[in-house]
Amino acid sequence: MVHATYALLPLLSLVAGIVANPLYVHPGVHIPLSRRAPRSDASVERFVKHAEHLRMKYGYSNSTLSKRQGQTVGIDIIDQAQDSSYIGTVSIGTPPQTFKVVLDTGSSDLWVAATNCLSCGQTPPFDTSKSSTVNGVTGPNGQEQEITIRYGSGSVAGILATDTVSMAGFTVNPQTFLLAEQMTSGLLDGDVSGIMGLAFEALASTNAVPFWQALANGGQFATPEISFWLARHLDDVNPPDEQPGGVMTLGGTNSTLFTGDIEFIPLTTTPGGPTFWMLEMTGATVQGQTVSIPTGDAALSAIDTGTTLIGGPSDAVRAIYEAIPGSAEVPSMQGFFSYPCSTDVQVSLAFGGKSWPISSADMNLGRISASMCVGGIFDLSLGSDVSGGGGNPVWVVGDTFLKNVYSVFRSNPAAVGFAQLSDAAGGSSAPSSSSISPSATRSGTVVVSPTSTVVSATTLSVPFFDSSVLSTIIGYSSGTGTPTNIPGAATVTEGVDPLPSVSGSSSGSGSSNSPSANAALPSNPHVLFIALAASFLATVVSSCALLA
């Protein structure tokens, strides 16, 4: 009997050890974003060029809608000198070379400038001669795979390559991307080297699985989500060339940046699977009154972090401005409308059961005259007969809207979620219940509360451009709607948890796949109880055996 009892001790100890140390899963990683600001003296007319780029990106050209196919899609190149964009850092090669890239949920390709790109100006290039892991992508006859990407006012051309690509501790090896060897002059400004597309594989011109999707498919994310808080600096006086622009979270959500529930709206169904992050716009209100807009396929909306404005079909955009007293078309800016600067414009958009307000500061792009200001919603189609068929979006919902919500892009089940910004993220107006009829609401809309799934973070390493920029993020304060302390900074104070919580995951280092000491502890109290009980049982059996 004594020998049999002793024989159980190793088994009980093993069970206790397994229960007490659950399988480690890479936590969500919070990445501070940098925002490139326009010149303080820039004219409001600069938005015309941005609108032209956007029309070409989504297949609108010379007032004619052309069907956009996933294999032949152009991608938008944001002109930072005329507008603003949100950028992050990515590392490519062995040893890694680090680059700033525009984060764009409206495209799916990753590309950076190559060293032999003579037209790329001062853009920092990727030097293939310094990477031991880079490989060219060849065709059936061994030739290099060349690709040209065309868009509004120029093109990017180059060859396909594969290499190790990393962001915030997440790695894909190999990742296919485009090495840009030719580029229309002036398409990239400053030290931004390219674009990271964050839409779906079916939209990729390179036929490559996008970086984020490879991470999600490979189980590297705790939850299959990318989340954004985009900061607002529209009213800053003499802004620096770059400034803190918010936080992107890979593999989860950041519960310190939103309050209340997340409303998840399923993506619209498209043949061949999802391409854009596309929802159906179900309602719009202006100055508190419902505005009649098209529904169904004529309301398909791409949710796009890579563009500043909101573009929509002619009839809907005109209806919105007709509800604003004193509004008028801007003759010098095709597709744009102005309204009296003294008017506090209140516009809300709905995609499910809630209507999300847009700040009047984001609606106002600036003065076109002494008394008139240009609005942030413009006519995307310019009178085209837009049906929305073939999976083409007729609305493009950019940062004018997205700065007012916490946005979550979830791949499985495919959906986009919105939540109200917390005070730490500058705050936003609470959503209201949409006045649309229940039959018009997309089936499957889900409201998720963060309280049941959040695990508090204790340590987090956040890679960024350099220590001076990171110190700026930690203590940054400027203007209305800007937080005095941006969550996500890698600072830990004893007795205080200043870091964002991660939805659906435990916490660990953002720059390593190795768990921290705290990450190994079970966060679920039931798991902890079982572990303690198993340990206690082992002790009791051991004591009984000794007494015997």
Coordinates of C-alpha atoms in Angstrom, one line a residue:
M1 CA 0.0 0.0 0.0
V2 CA 2.8 2.4 0.9
H3 CA 4.6 1.7 -2.4
A4 CA 1.4 2.3 -4.4
T5 CA 0.9 5.6 -2.6
Y6 CA 4.4 6.7 -3.3
A7 CA 4.0 5.8 -6.9
L8 CA 1.1 8.3 -7.3
L9 CA 3.2 11.2 -6.1
P10 CA 5.1 11.9 -9.4
L11 CA 1.8 11.8 -11.3
L12 CA 0.1 14.2 -8.9
S13 CA 3.1 16.6 -9.0
L14 CA 3.0 16.5 -12.8
V15 CA -0.7 17.3 -12.9
A16 CA -0.2 20.2 -10.5
G17 CA 2.7 21.6 -12.6
I18 CA 0.7 21.4 -15.8
V19 CA -2.3 23.1 -14.4
A20 CA -0.3 25.8 -12.7
N21 CA 1.6 26.6 -15.9
P22 CA -0.8 26.9 -18.8
L23 CA 0.4 27.0 -22.4
Y24 CA 1.9 30.4 -23.2
V25 CA 0.2 32.4 -26.0
H26 CA 1.8 35.6 -27.5
P27 CA -0.1 38.5 -26.0
G28 CA -1.6 41.4 -28.0
V29 CA 1.1 44.0 -28.7
H30 CA 0.4 47.7 -28.5
I31 CA 2.3 49.8 -31.1
P32 CA 2.4 53.6 -30.7
L33 CA 1.7 55.3 -34.1
S34 CA 3.5 58.3 -35.5
R35 CA 1.5 60.9 -37.4
R36 CA 3.0 63.0 -40.2
A37 CA 1.4 66.4 -40.2
P38 CA 0.7 68.8 -43.1
R39 CA 2.4 72.2 -43.3
S40 CA 0.7 74.7 -41.1
D41 CA 0.3 77.1 -44.1
A42 CA -1.0 74.4 -46.4
S43 CA -4.1 75.3 -48.4
V44 CA -7.4 73.6 -48.0
E45 CA -7.3 72.9 -51.8
R46 CA -4.7 70.1 -51.1
F47 CA -7.6 67.8 -50.3
V48 CA -8.6 67.8 -54.0
K49 CA -5.5 65.9 -54.9
H50 CA -6.2 63.5 -52.0
A51 CA -9.7 62.9 -53.3
E52 CA -8.3 62.2 -56.8
H53 CA -6.0 59.6 -55.3
L54 CA -8.9 58.0 -53.4
R55 CA -11.1 57.8 -56.5
M56 CA -8.3 56.0 -58.4
K57 CA -7.7 53.7 -55.5
Y58 CA -11.3 52.5 -55.5
G59 CA -11.8 52.4 -59.3
Y60 CA -13.4 55.8 -59.9
S61 CA -11.9 57.6 -62.9
N62 CA -13.2 60.5 -65.0
S63 CA -16.7 60.0 -63.5
T64 CA -16.7 56.4 -64.7
L65 CA -16.8 53.5 -62.3
S66 CA -14.5 50.7 -63.3
K67 CA -14.7 47.3 -61.6
R68 CA -11.8 46.7 -59.3
Q69 CA -10.4 43.1 -59.4
G70 CA -8.3 41.7 -56.6
Q71 CA -5.3 40.9 -58.8
T72 CA -5.0 44.2 -60.6
V73 CA -5.7 46.7 -57.8
G74 CA -3.7 49.9 -57.4
I75 CA -2.8 51.1 -53.9
D76 CA -3.0 54.7 -52.6
I77 CA 0.2 56.5 -52.0
I78 CA -0.5 59.2 -49.4
D79 CA 1.3 62.5 -49.9
Q80 CA 2.4 63.5 -46.5
A81 CA 3.4 67.0 -47.6
Q82 CA -0.3 67.8 -48.4
D83 CA -2.2 65.7 -45.8
S84 CA -1.5 63.5 -42.9
S85 CA -1.1 59.7 -42.5
Y86 CA -0.6 57.2 -39.8
I87 CA 2.6 55.2 -39.9
G88 CA 4.3 52.4 -38.0
T89 CA 7.6 50.6 -38.1
V90 CA 8.5 47.3 -39.7
S91 CA 11.8 45.3 -39.8
I92 CA 12.9 43.4 -42.9
G93 CA 15.9 41.1 -43.5
T94 CA 18.7 39.5 -41.5
P95 CA 20.0 41.5 -39.7
P96 CA 16.8 43.5 -39.6
Q97 CA 16.5 46.9 -41.4
T98 CA 13.8 49.1 -39.9
F99 CA 11.4 51.2 -42.0
K100 CA 8.4 53.5 -41.5
V101 CA 5.4 52.4 -43.5
V102 CA 1.8 53.8 -43.9
L103 CA -0.7 51.5 -42.1
D104 CA -3.5 51.0 -44.6
T105 CA -6.6 48.8 -44.1
G106 CA -7.7 49.8 -47.6
S107 CA -5.0 47.8 -49.5
S108 CA -3.2 44.4 -49.0
D109 CA 0.4 44.7 -50.3
L110 CA 3.6 45.4 -48.4
W111 CA 6.2 47.4 -50.4
V112 CA 9.3 49.4 -49.6
A113 CA 11.8 51.3 -51.8
A114 CA 14.8 49.5 -53.1
T115 CA 18.4 50.9 -53.2
N116 CA 18.4 51.1 -57.0
C117 CA 15.3 53.3 -57.1
L118 CA 16.7 56.6 -58.5
S119 CA 13.3 58.3 -58.4
C120 CA 12.7 57.6 -54.7
G121 CA 14.6 60.7 -53.5
Q122 CA 15.6 60.6 -49.8
T123 CA 13.3 57.7 -49.0
P124 CA 15.3 55.1 -46.9
P125 CA 15.6 52.0 -49.0
F126 CA 15.9 48.3 -48.3
D127 CA 19.4 47.1 -49.1
T128 CA 19.2 43.5 -50.2
S129 CA 23.0 43.1 -50.1
K130 CA 22.9 43.5 -46.3
S131 CA 20.3 40.7 -45.8
S132 CA 21.4 37.0 -45.7
T133 CA 17.8 35.8 -46.0
V134 CA 16.4 37.7 -48.9
N135 CA 15.3 35.8 -52.0
G136 CA 13.9 36.9 -55.4
V137 CA 10.6 35.5 -56.6
T138 CA 10.9 34.0 -60.0
G139 CA 8.4 32.8 -62.7
P140 CA 8.1 29.5 -64.5
N141 CA 11.1 30.3 -66.7
G142 CA 13.2 31.6 -63.9
Q143 CA 12.6 35.3 -64.7
E144 CA 12.1 37.9 -62.0
Q145 CA 8.5 38.7 -61.2
E146 CA 7.9 42.4 -62.1
I147 CA 4.9 44.3 -61.0
T148 CA 3.7 47.8 -61.7
I149 CA 1.1 49.4 -59.4
R150 CA -0.8 52.3 -61.0
Y151 CA -2.8 54.9 -59.2
G152 CA -4.1 58.5 -59.5
S153 CA -1.0 60.5 -60.5
G154 CA 1.8 58.0 -61.0
S155 CA 3.0 54.5 -60.4
V156 CA 5.3 52.2 -58.4
A157 CA 7.1 49.4 -60.2
G158 CA 9.6 46.8 -59.0
I159 CA 10.2 43.1 -58.4
L160 CA 8.9 40.6 -55.9
A161 CA 11.1 39.3 -53.1
T162 CA 10.7 37.3 -49.9
D163 CA 12.5 37.8 -46.6
T164 CA 11.9 37.8 -42.8
V165 CA 9.5 40.5 -41.8
S166 CA 8.8 41.5 -38.2
M167 CA 6.7 44.0 -36.3
A168 CA 6.6 44.4 -32.6
G169 CA 8.0 40.9 -31.9
F170 CA 5.7 39.2 -34.5
T171 CA 7.5 37.6 -37.4
V172 CA 6.6 36.1 -40.8
N173 CA 9.3 34.1 -42.6
P174 CA 9.2 34.2 -45.5
Q175 CA 6.9 37.2 -46.4
T176 CA 6.5 38.3 -50.0
F177 CA 6.7 42.0 -50.7
L178 CA 7.5 44.4 -53.5
L179 CA 10.9 46.1 -53.9
A180 CA 10.0 49.4 -55.6
E181 CA 12.6 50.3 -58.2
Q182 CA 10.7 53.1 -59.9
M183 CA 8.3 55.6 -58.4
T184 CA 6.7 58.8 -59.5
S185 CA 8.7 61.6 -57.9
G186 CA 7.2 63.0 -54.7
L187 CA 4.9 60.1 -53.8
L188 CA 6.7 59.5 -50.5
D189 CA 7.7 62.2 -48.2
G190 CA 10.4 62.4 -45.6
D191 CA 11.6 59.1 -44.2
V192 CA 8.5 57.0 -44.9
S193 CA 9.7 54.0 -47.1
G194 CA 6.4 52.4 -48.2
I195 CA 3.0 50.9 -47.3
M196 CA 1.8 48.0 -45.2
G197 CA -1.5 46.8 -46.5
L198 CA -3.8 45.5 -43.8
A199 CA -6.8 44.2 -45.9
F200 CA -7.3 40.7 -47.2
E201 CA -5.3 38.4 -49.5
A202 CA -7.8 38.5 -52.3
L203 CA -7.1 42.2 -52.8
A204 CA -3.3 41.8 -53.0
S205 CA -1.6 42.7 -56.3
T206 CA 1.4 40.6 -55.3
N207 CA -0.8 37.5 -54.7
A208 CA 0.8 37.3 -51.3
V209 CA -0.8 36.6 -47.9
P210 CA -0.7 40.0 -46.1
F211 CA 1.6 40.2 -43.0
W212 CA -1.2 40.5 -40.5
Q213 CA -3.2 37.6 -42.1
A214 CA -0.2 35.3 -42.0
L215 CA 0.2 36.0 -38.3
A216 CA -3.5 35.3 -37.7
N217 CA -3.5 32.1 -39.8
G218 CA -0.4 30.9 -38.0
G219 CA -1.9 31.2 -34.6
Q220 CA 0.5 34.0 -33.5
F221 CA -2.3 36.3 -32.4
A222 CA -4.1 35.7 -29.1
T223 CA -7.2 36.8 -30.9
P224 CA -7.5 37.4 -34.7
E225 CA -7.8 41.2 -34.4
I226 CA -6.0 44.4 -35.2
S227 CA -7.2 47.5 -33.3
F228 CA -6.6 51.2 -33.8
W229 CA -6.8 54.4 -31.8
L230 CA -6.0 57.3 -34.2
A231 CA -5.1 60.5 -32.4
R232 CA -6.4 63.9 -33.4
H233 CA -4.0 66.9 -34.0
L234 CA -6.1 68.7 -36.6
D235 CA -6.3 71.9 -34.6
D236 CA -2.6 72.0 -33.5
V237 CA -0.8 75.2 -34.2
N238 CA 2.5 74.8 -35.9
P239 CA 2.6 71.0 -35.5
P240 CA 5.9 69.2 -35.7
D241 CA 6.6 67.1 -38.8
E242 CA 5.9 63.9 -36.8
Q243 CA 4.1 63.5 -33.6
P244 CA 2.4 60.7 -31.6
G245 CA -0.5 59.5 -33.6
G246 CA -2.2 56.8 -31.5
V247 CA -1.8 53.1 -31.0
M248 CA -2.3 50.0 -33.2
T249 CA -2.7 46.7 -31.3
L250 CA -1.9 43.4 -33.0
G251 CA -3.6 40.3 -31.7
G252 CA -6.2 41.9 -29.4
T253 CA -7.7 45.2 -28.1
N254 CA -6.5 47.8 -25.7
S255 CA -9.1 48.2 -23.0
T256 CA -7.7 51.5 -21.6
L257 CA -8.5 53.2 -25.0
F258 CA -12.2 52.5 -25.1
T259 CA -15.2 52.5 -22.8
G260 CA -18.4 50.5 -22.9
D261 CA -19.1 47.7 -25.4
I262 CA -17.6 47.0 -28.8
E263 CA -20.2 46.8 -31.6
F264 CA -19.1 44.1 -34.1
I265 CA -20.7 44.3 -37.5
P266 CA -20.1 41.3 -39.9
L267 CA -18.4 42.1 -43.2
T268 CA -20.6 42.1 -46.3
T269 CA -20.4 38.9 -48.3
T270 CA -18.4 39.0 -51.5
P271 CA -17.7 36.3 -54.1
G272 CA -14.4 34.6 -53.5
G273 CA -14.1 35.8 -49.9
P274 CA -13.4 39.2 -48.2
T275 CA -11.3 41.8 -50.0
F276 CA -11.8 45.1 -48.2
W277 CA -13.0 45.6 -44.6
M278 CA -16.4 46.4 -46.0
L279 CA -19.7 47.1 -44.1
E280 CA -23.1 48.3 -45.2
M281 CA -23.8 51.9 -44.1
T282 CA -27.3 51.7 -42.6
G283 CA -28.0 55.3 -41.7
A284 CA -26.9 58.9 -41.4
T285 CA -28.0 61.8 -39.3
V286 CA -27.2 65.5 -39.8
Q287 CA -27.9 68.1 -37.1
G288 CA -30.0 65.5 -35.3
Q289 CA -32.2 64.7 -38.3
T290 CA -32.2 61.4 -40.3
V291 CA -30.9 61.8 -43.9
S292 CA -32.1 59.5 -46.6
I293 CA -29.2 57.6 -48.1
P294 CA -29.1 54.5 -50.4
T295 CA -29.1 51.1 -48.7
G296 CA -28.0 47.5 -49.6
D297 CA -25.4 47.2 -52.3
A298 CA -25.5 50.9 -52.9
A299 CA -24.3 51.5 -49.3
L300 CA -21.2 49.2 -49.3
S301 CA -18.5 51.0 -47.3
A302 CA -14.7 50.3 -47.1
I303 CA -13.3 51.1 -43.7
D304 CA -9.9 52.6 -44.6
T305 CA -7.2 53.8 -42.2
G306 CA -5.1 54.8 -45.2
T307 CA -7.2 57.8 -46.2
T308 CA -8.1 61.0 -44.4
L309 CA -11.5 61.8 -45.8
I310 CA -15.0 60.2 -46.2
G311 CA -16.1 59.7 -49.8
G312 CA -19.6 58.7 -50.8
P313 CA -22.1 58.5 -53.7
S314 CA -23.3 61.8 -55.2
D315 CA -26.9 61.6 -54.0
A316 CA -26.0 60.7 -50.4
V317 CA -23.3 63.3 -50.1
R318 CA -25.6 66.0 -51.5
A319 CA -28.4 65.0 -49.1
I320 CA -26.0 65.3 -46.1
Y321 CA -25.0 68.9 -47.1
E322 CA -28.6 69.9 -47.9
A323 CA -29.3 69.3 -44.3
I324 CA -26.7 71.9 -43.3
P325 CA -28.0 75.4 -43.6
G326 CA -26.0 77.7 -45.9
S327 CA -24.0 74.9 -47.5
A328 CA -22.9 75.0 -51.1
E329 CA -20.7 73.3 -53.7
V330 CA -17.1 74.5 -54.0
P331 CA -16.5 75.4 -57.7
S332 CA -12.7 75.1 -57.4
M333 CA -12.8 71.7 -55.6
Q334 CA -14.8 69.2 -57.6
G335 CA -16.9 67.0 -55.4
F336 CA -16.4 69.1 -52.2
F337 CA -19.0 71.2 -50.3
S338 CA -18.6 74.2 -48.0
Y339 CA -20.7 75.5 -45.1
P340 CA -20.7 78.5 -42.8
C341 CA -17.7 78.2 -40.4
S342 CA -19.9 79.4 -37.6
T343 CA -22.1 76.3 -37.9
D344 CA -21.4 73.4 -35.5
V345 CA -21.9 70.6 -37.9
Q346 CA -23.0 67.3 -36.3
V347 CA -22.9 64.2 -38.5
S348 CA -23.4 60.6 -37.3
L349 CA -23.0 57.4 -39.3
A350 CA -24.5 54.0 -38.6
F351 CA -23.3 50.5 -39.8
G352 CA -25.4 48.4 -37.4
G353 CA -27.5 49.2 -34.3
K354 CA -25.6 52.3 -33.2
S355 CA -25.0 55.7 -34.8
W356 CA -21.5 57.0 -34.3
P357 CA -20.9 60.8 -34.1
I358 CA -18.2 62.6 -36.0
S359 CA -16.5 65.5 -34.2
S360 CA -17.2 68.9 -35.8
A361 CA -13.4 69.4 -35.7
D362 CA -12.9 66.5 -38.0
M363 CA -15.7 67.6 -40.3
N364 CA -14.1 71.0 -40.8
L365 CA -11.1 70.7 -43.2
G366 CA -10.4 74.5 -43.1
R367 CA -11.6 77.8 -44.6
I368 CA -12.1 78.3 -48.3
S369 CA -13.1 81.9 -47.7
A370 CA -13.5 84.3 -44.8
S371 CA -16.8 82.8 -43.7
M372 CA -17.0 79.4 -45.4
C373 CA -15.3 76.1 -44.4
V374 CA -14.9 72.9 -46.5
G375 CA -16.5 69.7 -45.2
G376 CA -14.7 66.4 -44.6
I377 CA -17.3 64.3 -46.6
F378 CA -16.9 64.6 -50.4
D379 CA -18.5 63.2 -53.6
L380 CA -16.5 60.1 -54.5
S381 CA -18.4 59.1 -57.6
L382 CA -18.9 62.5 -59.2
G383 CA -22.3 61.5 -60.6
S384 CA -21.4 58.0 -61.7
D385 CA -24.2 55.4 -61.8
V386 CA -23.0 53.5 -58.7
S387 CA -24.7 50.2 -57.9
G388 CA -22.1 48.7 -55.6
G389 CA -22.2 45.4 -57.6
G390 CA -19.2 43.1 -57.9
G391 CA -18.0 43.8 -54.4
N392 CA -17.0 47.5 -55.1
P393 CA -17.4 49.9 -52.2
V394 CA -19.4 53.1 -52.9
W395 CA -18.4 54.7 -49.6
V396 CA -14.8 55.0 -48.4
V397 CA -14.8 55.8 -44.6
G398 CA -11.4 57.2 -43.6
D399 CA -9.9 58.9 -40.7
T400 CA -12.4 61.7 -40.5
F401 CA -14.7 59.1 -39.0
L402 CA -12.1 56.7 -37.5
K403 CA -10.5 59.3 -35.2
N404 CA -13.9 59.3 -33.4
V405 CA -14.1 55.6 -32.5
Y406 CA -11.9 52.8 -31.3
S407 CA -11.9 50.4 -34.3
V408 CA -11.3 46.7 -34.3
F409 CA -10.6 44.7 -37.4
R410 CA -11.4 41.0 -36.8
S411 CA -10.6 38.3 -39.3
N412 CA -12.6 35.3 -37.8
P413 CA -15.5 35.7 -37.8
A414 CA -14.8 38.5 -40.2
A415 CA -16.2 41.8 -38.8
V416 CA -15.3 45.4 -37.9
G417 CA -16.0 46.6 -34.4
F418 CA -16.5 50.2 -33.1
A419 CA -16.4 51.5 -29.5
Q420 CA -16.5 54.8 -27.8
L421 CA -13.0 56.3 -27.0
S422 CA -12.0 56.5 -23.4
D423 CA -10.9 59.6 -21.6
A424 CA -7.3 58.3 -21.9
A425 CA -7.7 58.4 -25.7
G426 CA -9.1 61.9 -25.7
G427 CA -12.7 60.8 -25.4
S428 CA -15.5 60.9 -28.0
S429 CA -19.3 61.4 -28.0
A430 CA -21.3 58.3 -27.0
P431 CA -23.1 56.5 -29.8
S432 CA -26.9 56.7 -30.0
S433 CA -29.3 54.0 -31.2
S434 CA -29.7 54.2 -34.9
S435 CA -33.1 55.3 -36.1
I436 CA -33.1 52.8 -38.9
S437 CA -35.7 50.1 -39.0
P438 CA -34.6 46.7 -37.5
S439 CA -34.9 45.1 -41.0
A440 CA -32.2 47.4 -42.3
T441 CA -29.7 46.4 -39.6
R442 CA -27.2 43.9 -40.8
S443 CA -27.9 40.4 -39.5
G444 CA -25.3 39.1 -37.0
T445 CA -24.3 42.4 -35.4
V446 CA -22.8 41.5 -32.0
V447 CA -22.1 43.8 -29.0
V448 CA -19.2 42.6 -26.9
S449 CA -18.4 43.8 -23.4
P450 CA -14.7 43.8 -22.5
T451 CA -15.2 43.1 -18.8
S452 CA -15.4 39.3 -19.2
T453 CA -12.3 38.8 -21.3
V454 CA -9.8 41.4 -20.2
V455 CA -6.6 40.3 -18.5
S456 CA -4.5 43.0 -16.9
A457 CA -1.1 43.6 -18.4
T458 CA 1.9 43.8 -16.1
T459 CA 4.9 44.2 -18.4
L460 CA 5.1 45.3 -22.1
S461 CA 8.0 46.2 -24.4
V462 CA 6.9 48.6 -27.2
P463 CA 9.4 49.1 -30.1
F464 CA 9.3 52.6 -31.6
F465 CA 11.4 54.9 -33.6
D466 CA 13.9 55.8 -30.8
S467 CA 14.0 56.6 -27.1
S468 CA 13.5 60.3 -27.6
V469 CA 10.2 59.7 -29.5
L470 CA 9.1 57.3 -26.9
S471 CA 9.7 59.7 -24.1
T472 CA 7.7 62.3 -26.0
I473 CA 4.8 59.8 -26.2
I474 CA 4.8 59.2 -22.5
G475 CA 4.4 62.8 -21.5
Y476 CA 2.8 64.3 -24.6
S477 CA 0.1 66.9 -24.2
S478 CA -1.4 69.3 -26.8
G479 CA -4.8 70.6 -27.9
T480 CA -8.4 69.5 -27.4
G481 CA -9.0 65.8 -27.5
T482 CA -5.3 64.9 -27.0
P483 CA -4.5 62.7 -24.0
T484 CA -1.9 63.8 -21.5
N485 CA -0.6 60.2 -21.1
I486 CA -0.9 57.8 -24.0
P487 CA -1.4 54.2 -22.9
G488 CA 1.0 51.7 -24.4
A489 CA 4.2 53.3 -23.2
A490 CA 6.7 50.8 -21.8
T491 CA 6.8 52.2 -18.3
V492 CA 6.1 50.2 -15.1
T493 CA 5.6 51.8 -11.7
E494 CA 5.5 49.6 -8.6
G495 CA 2.0 49.2 -7.3
V496 CA 0.5 50.7 -10.4
D497 CA -0.5 49.2 -13.7
P498 CA -0.2 52.0 -16.2
L499 CA -0.3 49.7 -19.2
P500 CA -3.2 48.8 -21.5
S501 CA -5.1 45.6 -20.8
V502 CA -5.2 43.0 -23.5
S503 CA -8.5 41.4 -24.5
G504 CA -8.4 37.7 -24.9
S505 CA -4.7 37.2 -23.9
S506 CA -2.2 37.2 -21.1
S507 CA 0.6 39.7 -21.2
G508 CA 4.2 39.4 -22.2
S509 CA 7.0 41.2 -23.9
G510 CA 6.1 42.8 -27.2
S511 CA 9.6 42.3 -28.6
S512 CA 10.0 38.7 -27.8
N513 CA 8.1 35.4 -28.1
S514 CA 9.4 34.4 -24.7
P515 CA 6.9 34.7 -21.8
S516 CA 7.8 36.9 -18.9
A517 CA 7.9 35.6 -15.4
N518 CA 4.4 37.0 -14.7
A519 CA 3.0 35.7 -18.0
A520 CA 3.4 32.1 -16.7
L521 CA 1.0 32.6 -13.9
P522 CA -2.6 31.5 -14.5
S523 CA -4.9 34.5 -14.8
N524 CA -8.1 32.5 -14.3
P525 CA -9.0 32.0 -10.6
H526 CA -10.6 28.7 -11.2
V527 CA -7.3 27.4 -12.8
L528 CA -5.4 28.7 -9.8
F529 CA -7.8 27.0 -7.4
I530 CA -7.4 23.6 -9.2
A531 CA -3.6 23.9 -9.1
L532 CA -3.6 24.6 -5.4
A533 CA -6.0 21.8 -4.7
A534 CA -3.8 19.3 -6.7
S535 CA -0.8 20.5 -4.8
F536 CA -2.5 20.1 -1.5
L537 CA -3.7 16.6 -2.4
A538 CA -0.2 15.6 -3.3
T539 CA 1.0 16.9 0.1
V540 CA -1.7 15.0 2.0
V541 CA -1.0 11.7 0.2
S542 CA 2.7 12.2 0.9
S543 CA 2.0 12.8 4.6
C544 CA -0.2 9.7 4.8
A545 CA 2.4 7.6 3.2
L546 CA 5.1 8.7 5.6
L547 CA 2.8 8.0 8.6
A548 CA 2.1 4.5 7.2

